[in-house]
Amino acid sequence: MPRGRVPRQPVRTGRQDKVRAVHAARSKSVGEAGALARPSRGKASAAVPKGRKKSAPAAAAVPRNKGYNPLAPERVTEILSRLDHLYPAVTCALTHSSAWELLVATILSAQSTDVNVNRVTPQLFRTYPTVEAFAALTPEQLEPDVRSTGFFRNKSKSVVGAAKKVVAEFGGQVPDDMEKLLTLPGVARKTANVVLGSWFKKAEGVVVDTHVHRISRRLELTTQDDPVKIEQDLMKVIPRDKWILFSHQIIWHGRSLCPARKPKCVDCPLENLCHAGDKTWSTVDMHKDAKV
Ligand code: SF4
């Protein structure tokens, strides 16, 4: 065959094979070093001294938190009992005198504070004293009255929409049923749980607001970030007869001692049960994953 017509073949000197072997060895050692530099939770890791053979790494690894179960019934019971001691008779902080007023106040409290909502609602309920009075409005007419609570366009739409539905489908009475409440505009599980728990005294779930979300994670009662999943986790570990009180207590705890920034851990009676990674003071081991 004439020269130049032969397809090019890999050179058979073995040089490439040597380079490949060196790369493979390098990446293996980098991988091992990386794994040692980033110890994962629950696994002890230690650098192997030069010259010494690494022996049986998997069997020797000791979980960091061996024996610690944040959901152990005795731990959860102790948390609940300390909360009972701290906040014995707390209730909903939103001013209201009927299920409808509580529903409106809860809708308005989204992304706002209870103090802020309580500044607005007394005058609001004087101006529109019944659910029928709200149902006769357009969202635009309500906007100026709820403007200071933030997100006022959406909130006006939800309140007026809920009023129209309560009047048209439930005879002017706020339903005491989770499924029916969830059909109202602007009402998700949190709002429905507030109305069912605080007004109707029905424990259908746990209210998961921003405080319950944050503190349940700090106390390792959940690792979830989604309120619905957090609620499911809490319903598994907290006895049903505590669901209503627990959320009130945690909300008060969030306001008084355990805010998002700079929790007052030194004054907190739950301190030695809390391993939150963002504690400001601690007598116990802190867990990176247990934080806001
Ligand atoms: S110890 Fe600190 S972070 Fe833990 S619950 Fe108490 S205030 Fe919150």
Tab-separated table of C-alpha atoms and ligand atoms in Angstrom:
chain	number	residue	atom	x	y	z
A	1	MET	CA	0.000	0.000	0.000
A	2	PRO	CA	1.436	3.410	-0.957
A	3	ARG	CA	2.624	5.645	1.904
A	4	GLY	CA	0.002	8.193	3.086
A	5	ARG	CA	-2.979	5.921	2.447
A	6	VAL	CA	-2.700	4.054	5.780
A	7	PRO	CA	-5.063	5.399	8.460
A	8	ARG	CA	-3.152	6.829	11.425
A	9	GLN	CA	-2.789	4.366	14.289
A	10	PRO	CA	-1.898	5.064	17.910
A	11	VAL	CA	1.805	4.930	18.415
A	12	ARG	CA	2.762	1.734	20.163
A	13	THR	CA	5.526	3.195	22.296
A	14	GLY	CA	3.474	2.900	25.520
A	15	ARG	CA	4.062	6.577	26.368
A	16	GLN	CA	0.308	7.379	26.440
A	17	ASP	CA	-0.389	4.438	28.713
A	18	LYS	CA	2.168	5.739	31.174
A	19	VAL	CA	0.614	9.249	31.141
A	20	ARG	CA	-2.864	7.744	31.664
A	21	ALA	CA	-1.630	5.718	34.627
A	22	VAL	CA	-0.038	8.808	36.221
A	23	HIS	CA	-3.315	10.815	35.770
A	24	ALA	CA	-5.389	8.018	37.258
A	25	ALA	CA	-3.090	7.755	40.280
A	26	ARG	CA	-3.132	11.541	40.772
A	27	SER	CA	-6.911	11.893	40.605
A	28	LYS	CA	-7.293	8.976	43.022
A	29	SER	CA	-5.041	10.622	45.583
A	30	VAL	CA	-6.774	14.021	45.124
A	31	GLY	CA	-10.130	12.301	45.648
A	32	GLU	CA	-8.937	10.720	48.865
A	33	ALA	CA	-7.482	13.995	50.129
A	34	GLY	CA	-10.742	15.793	49.291
A	35	ALA	CA	-12.751	13.223	51.186
A	36	LEU	CA	-10.556	13.659	54.245
A	37	ALA	CA	-10.794	17.443	54.054
A	38	ARG	CA	-14.624	17.361	54.038
A	39	PRO	CA	-15.684	15.065	56.813
A	40	SER	CA	-19.323	14.237	56.373
A	41	ARG	CA	-21.756	14.345	59.224
A	42	GLY	CA	-21.927	11.141	61.160
A	43	LYS	CA	-18.566	9.852	59.988
A	44	ALA	CA	-15.347	10.287	61.843
A	45	SER	CA	-12.356	10.824	59.602
A	46	ALA	CA	-8.681	11.229	60.258
A	47	ALA	CA	-5.641	11.776	58.087
A	48	VAL	CA	-3.401	8.719	57.804
A	49	PRO	CA	0.166	9.521	58.941
A	50	LYS	CA	2.751	9.247	56.174
A	51	GLY	CA	4.213	5.815	55.847
A	52	ARG	CA	1.532	4.123	57.882
A	53	LYS	CA	-0.878	1.783	56.183
A	54	LYS	CA	-4.539	2.777	56.239
A	55	SER	CA	-6.364	-0.070	57.898
A	56	ALA	CA	-10.064	-0.994	57.683
A	57	PRO	CA	-11.412	2.587	57.309
A	58	ALA	CA	-15.123	1.740	57.133
A	59	ALA	CA	-15.142	-0.441	60.228
A	60	ALA	CA	-13.108	2.088	62.224
A	61	ALA	CA	-15.389	5.038	61.391
A	62	VAL	CA	-17.381	6.091	64.458
A	63	PRO	CA	-20.541	8.161	63.866
A	64	ARG	CA	-20.119	11.595	65.468
A	65	ASN	CA	-23.571	11.615	66.992
A	66	LYS	CA	-23.772	7.957	67.808
A	67	GLY	CA	-26.615	7.275	70.201
A	68	TYR	CA	-28.135	10.755	69.782
A	69	ASN	CA	-31.656	10.795	68.420
A	70	PRO	CA	-33.201	14.274	68.262
A	71	LEU	CA	-36.653	12.706	67.921
A	72	ALA	CA	-36.333	10.422	70.948
A	73	PRO	CA	-39.684	10.571	72.800
A	74	GLU	CA	-38.005	11.514	76.096
A	75	ARG	CA	-36.221	14.460	74.443
A	76	VAL	CA	-39.417	15.694	72.767
A	77	THR	CA	-41.334	15.283	76.048
A	78	GLU	CA	-38.696	17.309	77.879
A	79	ILE	CA	-38.885	20.105	75.262
A	80	LEU	CA	-42.690	20.189	75.582
A	81	SER	CA	-42.575	20.215	79.360
A	82	ARG	CA	-40.095	23.109	79.428
A	83	LEU	CA	-42.263	25.014	76.943
A	84	ASP	CA	-45.282	24.415	79.217
A	85	HIS	CA	-43.300	25.833	82.099
A	86	LEU	CA	-42.129	28.841	80.095
A	87	TYR	CA	-45.397	29.663	78.316
A	88	PRO	CA	-48.189	28.037	80.328
A	89	ALA	CA	-51.280	29.743	78.885
A	90	VAL	CA	-50.358	31.449	75.651
A	91	THR	CA	-52.919	32.053	72.931
A	92	CYS	CA	-53.144	33.648	69.522
A	93	ALA	CA	-51.754	37.197	69.532
A	94	LEU	CA	-54.022	38.435	66.725
A	95	THR	CA	-56.891	40.592	67.985
A	96	HIS	CA	-60.248	39.080	66.983
A	97	SER	CA	-63.740	38.422	68.274
A	98	SER	CA	-65.054	35.936	65.695
A	99	ALA	CA	-63.871	33.230	63.335
A	100	TRP	CA	-64.246	35.648	60.420
A	101	GLU	CA	-62.114	38.332	62.117
A	102	LEU	CA	-59.445	35.746	62.936
A	103	LEU	CA	-59.457	34.565	59.337
A	104	VAL	CA	-59.021	38.128	58.056
A	105	ALA	CA	-56.300	38.912	60.610
A	106	THR	CA	-54.407	35.725	59.717
A	107	ILE	CA	-54.555	36.491	55.998
A	108	LEU	CA	-53.246	40.002	56.745
A	109	SER	CA	-50.442	38.651	58.964
A	110	ALA	CA	-48.592	37.005	56.061
A	111	GLN	CA	-45.173	38.683	55.696
A	112	SER	CA	-46.151	41.081	58.455
A	113	THR	CA	-46.083	41.164	62.258
A	114	ASP	CA	-49.006	40.557	64.592
A	115	VAL	CA	-48.393	43.999	66.127
A	116	ASN	CA	-48.702	45.583	62.721
A	117	VAL	CA	-51.913	43.679	61.941
A	118	ASN	CA	-53.402	44.547	65.347
A	119	ARG	CA	-52.868	48.226	64.547
A	120	VAL	CA	-55.026	47.888	61.433
A	121	THR	CA	-57.797	45.440	62.317
A	122	PRO	CA	-59.766	47.267	65.080
A	123	GLN	CA	-60.616	50.140	62.741
A	124	LEU	CA	-61.096	47.715	59.829
A	125	PHE	CA	-63.685	45.681	61.747
A	126	ARG	CA	-65.459	48.861	62.870
A	127	THR	CA	-65.724	50.009	59.245
A	128	TYR	CA	-66.833	46.585	57.959
A	129	PRO	CA	-68.425	44.824	60.928
A	130	THR	CA	-69.713	41.695	59.137
A	131	VAL	CA	-68.546	39.206	56.549
A	132	GLU	CA	-71.358	40.501	54.307
A	133	ALA	CA	-69.890	44.012	54.500
A	134	PHE	CA	-66.539	42.658	53.234
A	135	ALA	CA	-68.311	40.640	50.538
A	136	ALA	CA	-69.947	43.814	49.182
A	137	LEU	CA	-66.521	45.397	48.506
A	138	THR	CA	-64.208	45.218	45.557
A	139	PRO	CA	-60.550	44.430	46.337
A	140	GLU	CA	-59.622	47.970	45.231
A	141	GLN	CA	-61.982	49.473	47.822
A	142	LEU	CA	-60.305	47.490	50.620
A	143	GLU	CA	-56.714	48.196	49.580
A	144	PRO	CA	-56.255	51.542	51.416
A	145	ASP	CA	-57.439	49.950	54.699
A	146	VAL	CA	-54.877	47.127	54.640
A	147	ARG	CA	-52.052	48.880	52.826
A	148	SER	CA	-49.751	49.102	55.865
A	149	THR	CA	-49.678	45.300	56.309
A	150	GLY	CA	-47.771	44.916	53.011
A	151	PHE	CA	-48.685	42.921	49.889
A	152	PHE	CA	-51.990	44.777	50.175
A	153	ARG	CA	-53.260	44.057	46.639
A	154	ASN	CA	-53.055	40.288	47.074
A	155	LYS	CA	-54.367	40.470	50.617
A	156	SER	CA	-57.358	42.621	49.568
A	157	LYS	CA	-58.143	40.163	46.800
A	158	SER	CA	-57.956	37.221	49.221
A	159	VAL	CA	-60.081	38.836	51.949
A	160	VAL	CA	-62.814	40.014	49.571
A	161	GLY	CA	-62.732	36.693	47.677
A	162	ALA	CA	-62.978	34.718	50.930
A	163	ALA	CA	-65.867	36.905	52.145
A	164	LYS	CA	-67.813	36.400	48.903
A	165	LYS	CA	-67.316	32.632	49.121
A	166	VAL	CA	-68.236	32.427	52.818
A	167	VAL	CA	-71.448	34.351	52.105
A	168	ALA	CA	-72.336	32.521	48.877
A	169	GLU	CA	-71.415	28.952	49.858
A	170	PHE	CA	-71.312	28.702	53.637
A	171	GLY	CA	-74.268	30.858	54.680
A	172	GLY	CA	-72.038	33.629	56.059
A	173	GLN	CA	-70.357	31.269	58.542
A	174	VAL	CA	-66.643	30.423	58.392
A	175	PRO	CA	-66.559	26.616	58.035
A	176	ASP	CA	-64.942	24.582	60.837
A	177	ASP	CA	-63.595	22.033	58.396
A	178	MET	CA	-60.090	21.878	56.922
A	179	GLU	CA	-61.192	20.837	53.437
A	180	LYS	CA	-63.773	23.605	53.168
A	181	LEU	CA	-61.436	26.240	54.593
A	182	LEU	CA	-58.807	25.345	51.995
A	183	THR	CA	-61.282	26.236	49.229
A	184	LEU	CA	-61.298	29.895	50.351
A	185	PRO	CA	-59.059	32.296	48.414
A	186	GLY	CA	-55.829	33.110	50.267
A	187	VAL	CA	-56.270	30.248	52.755
A	188	ALA	CA	-53.573	27.570	52.972
A	189	ARG	CA	-52.943	25.083	55.798
A	190	LYS	CA	-51.317	27.646	58.087
A	191	THR	CA	-54.328	29.991	58.057
A	192	ALA	CA	-56.777	27.085	58.265
A	193	ASN	CA	-54.893	25.635	61.264
A	194	VAL	CA	-54.930	29.019	63.032
A	195	VAL	CA	-58.722	29.339	62.614
A	196	LEU	CA	-59.449	25.704	63.461
A	197	GLY	CA	-57.109	25.627	66.463
A	198	SER	CA	-57.571	29.066	67.989
A	199	TRP	CA	-61.275	29.620	67.321
A	200	PHE	CA	-62.859	26.188	66.905
A	201	LYS	CA	-60.358	24.412	69.242
A	202	LYS	CA	-59.935	21.672	66.660
A	203	ALA	CA	-56.476	20.123	66.371
A	204	GLU	CA	-56.331	19.277	62.682
A	205	GLY	CA	-52.666	20.142	62.268
A	206	VAL	CA	-49.794	22.271	63.535
A	207	VAL	CA	-49.503	25.929	62.550
A	208	VAL	CA	-46.204	26.376	60.726
A	209	ASP	CA	-45.397	30.067	60.507
A	210	THR	CA	-41.944	31.601	60.260
A	211	HIS	CA	-41.183	31.024	63.989
A	212	VAL	CA	-42.330	27.401	63.998
A	213	HIS	CA	-40.409	26.816	60.782
A	214	ARG	CA	-37.155	28.212	62.207
A	215	ILE	CA	-37.317	26.841	65.747
A	216	SER	CA	-38.464	23.340	64.772
A	217	ARG	CA	-35.346	23.125	62.618
A	218	ARG	CA	-33.123	24.549	65.354
A	219	LEU	CA	-34.487	21.988	67.784
A	220	GLU	CA	-34.026	19.241	65.145
A	221	LEU	CA	-37.688	18.267	65.230
A	222	THR	CA	-37.512	18.408	61.441
A	223	THR	CA	-34.914	18.763	58.730
A	224	GLN	CA	-37.476	19.861	56.141
A	225	ASP	CA	-37.742	23.321	54.630
A	226	ASP	CA	-41.229	23.110	53.167
A	227	PRO	CA	-43.988	24.130	55.649
A	228	VAL	CA	-46.269	21.254	54.642
A	229	LYS	CA	-43.495	18.695	55.237
A	230	ILE	CA	-42.479	20.415	58.490
A	231	GLU	CA	-46.084	20.147	59.665
A	232	GLN	CA	-46.152	16.435	58.806
A	233	ASP	CA	-42.929	15.868	60.778
A	234	LEU	CA	-44.254	17.774	63.789
A	235	MET	CA	-47.545	15.885	63.718
A	236	LYS	CA	-45.548	12.644	63.982
A	237	VAL	CA	-43.493	13.612	67.045
A	238	ILE	CA	-45.850	15.870	69.006
A	239	PRO	CA	-48.929	14.392	70.688
A	240	ARG	CA	-52.164	15.589	69.082
A	241	ASP	CA	-53.447	17.211	72.274
A	242	LYS	CA	-50.384	19.488	72.178
A	243	TRP	CA	-50.619	20.588	68.542
A	244	ILE	CA	-52.502	23.842	69.199
A	245	LEU	CA	-50.561	24.911	72.285
A	246	PHE	CA	-47.174	23.899	70.849
A	247	SER	CA	-47.447	26.303	67.921
A	248	HIS	CA	-48.532	29.179	70.200
A	249	GLN	CA	-45.626	28.434	72.549
A	250	ILE	CA	-43.069	28.269	69.759
A	251	ILE	CA	-44.397	31.512	68.245
A	252	TRP	CA	-43.994	33.240	71.633
A	253	HIS	CA	-40.552	31.678	72.062
A	254	GLY	CA	-39.555	32.995	68.639
A	255	ARG	CA	-40.639	36.485	69.608
A	256	SER	CA	-39.098	36.558	73.068
A	257	LEU	CA	-35.908	34.465	73.089
A	258	CYS	CA	-35.306	32.759	69.769
A	259	PRO	CA	-35.537	35.299	66.931
A	260	ALA	CA	-33.938	34.597	63.565
A	261	ARG	CA	-30.928	36.760	64.371
A	262	LYS	CA	-28.990	36.539	67.605
A	263	PRO	CA	-31.116	34.137	69.633
A	264	LYS	CA	-30.746	34.739	73.369
A	265	CYS	CA	-29.421	31.252	74.090
A	266	VAL	CA	-27.817	32.254	77.374
A	267	ASP	CA	-31.314	32.951	78.769
A	268	CYS	CA	-33.065	30.028	77.071
A	269	PRO	CA	-34.371	27.190	79.262
A	270	LEU	CA	-34.137	24.834	76.257
A	271	GLU	CA	-30.429	25.543	75.867
A	272	ASN	CA	-28.966	22.196	76.883
A	273	LEU	CA	-31.454	20.391	74.627
A	274	CYS	CA	-30.670	22.583	71.634
A	275	HIS	CA	-27.818	21.845	69.230
A	276	ALA	CA	-28.571	24.553	66.668
A	277	GLY	CA	-25.563	25.454	64.573
A	278	ASP	CA	-26.327	29.177	64.917
A	279	LYS	CA	-26.618	29.310	68.718
A	280	THR	CA	-25.021	32.344	70.289
A	281	TRP	CA	-23.953	30.470	73.429
A	282	SER	CA	-23.777	26.774	74.135
A	283	THR	CA	-22.976	24.182	76.754
A	284	VAL	CA	-23.479	21.313	74.309
A	285	ASP	CA	-22.172	20.131	70.958
A	286	MET	CA	-23.677	22.173	68.088
A	287	HIS	CA	-24.892	20.533	64.870
A	288	LYS	CA	-24.244	22.352	61.621
A	289	ASP	CA	-27.472	21.064	60.077
A	290	ALA	CA	-29.670	22.224	62.934
A	291	LYS	CA	-30.180	25.848	62.079
A	292	VAL	CA	-32.562	28.332	60.472
B	1	SF4	S1	-30.861	27.626	72.778
B	1	SF4	FE1	-30.858	29.436	71.434
B	1	SF4	S2	-31.264	28.645	69.365
B	1	SF4	FE2	-31.818	27.006	70.833
B	1	SF4	S3	-34.016	27.307	71.183
B	1	SF4	FE3	-32.948	28.443	72.786
B	1	SF4	S4	-32.720	30.550	71.996
B	1	SF4	FE4	-33.240	29.203	70.260
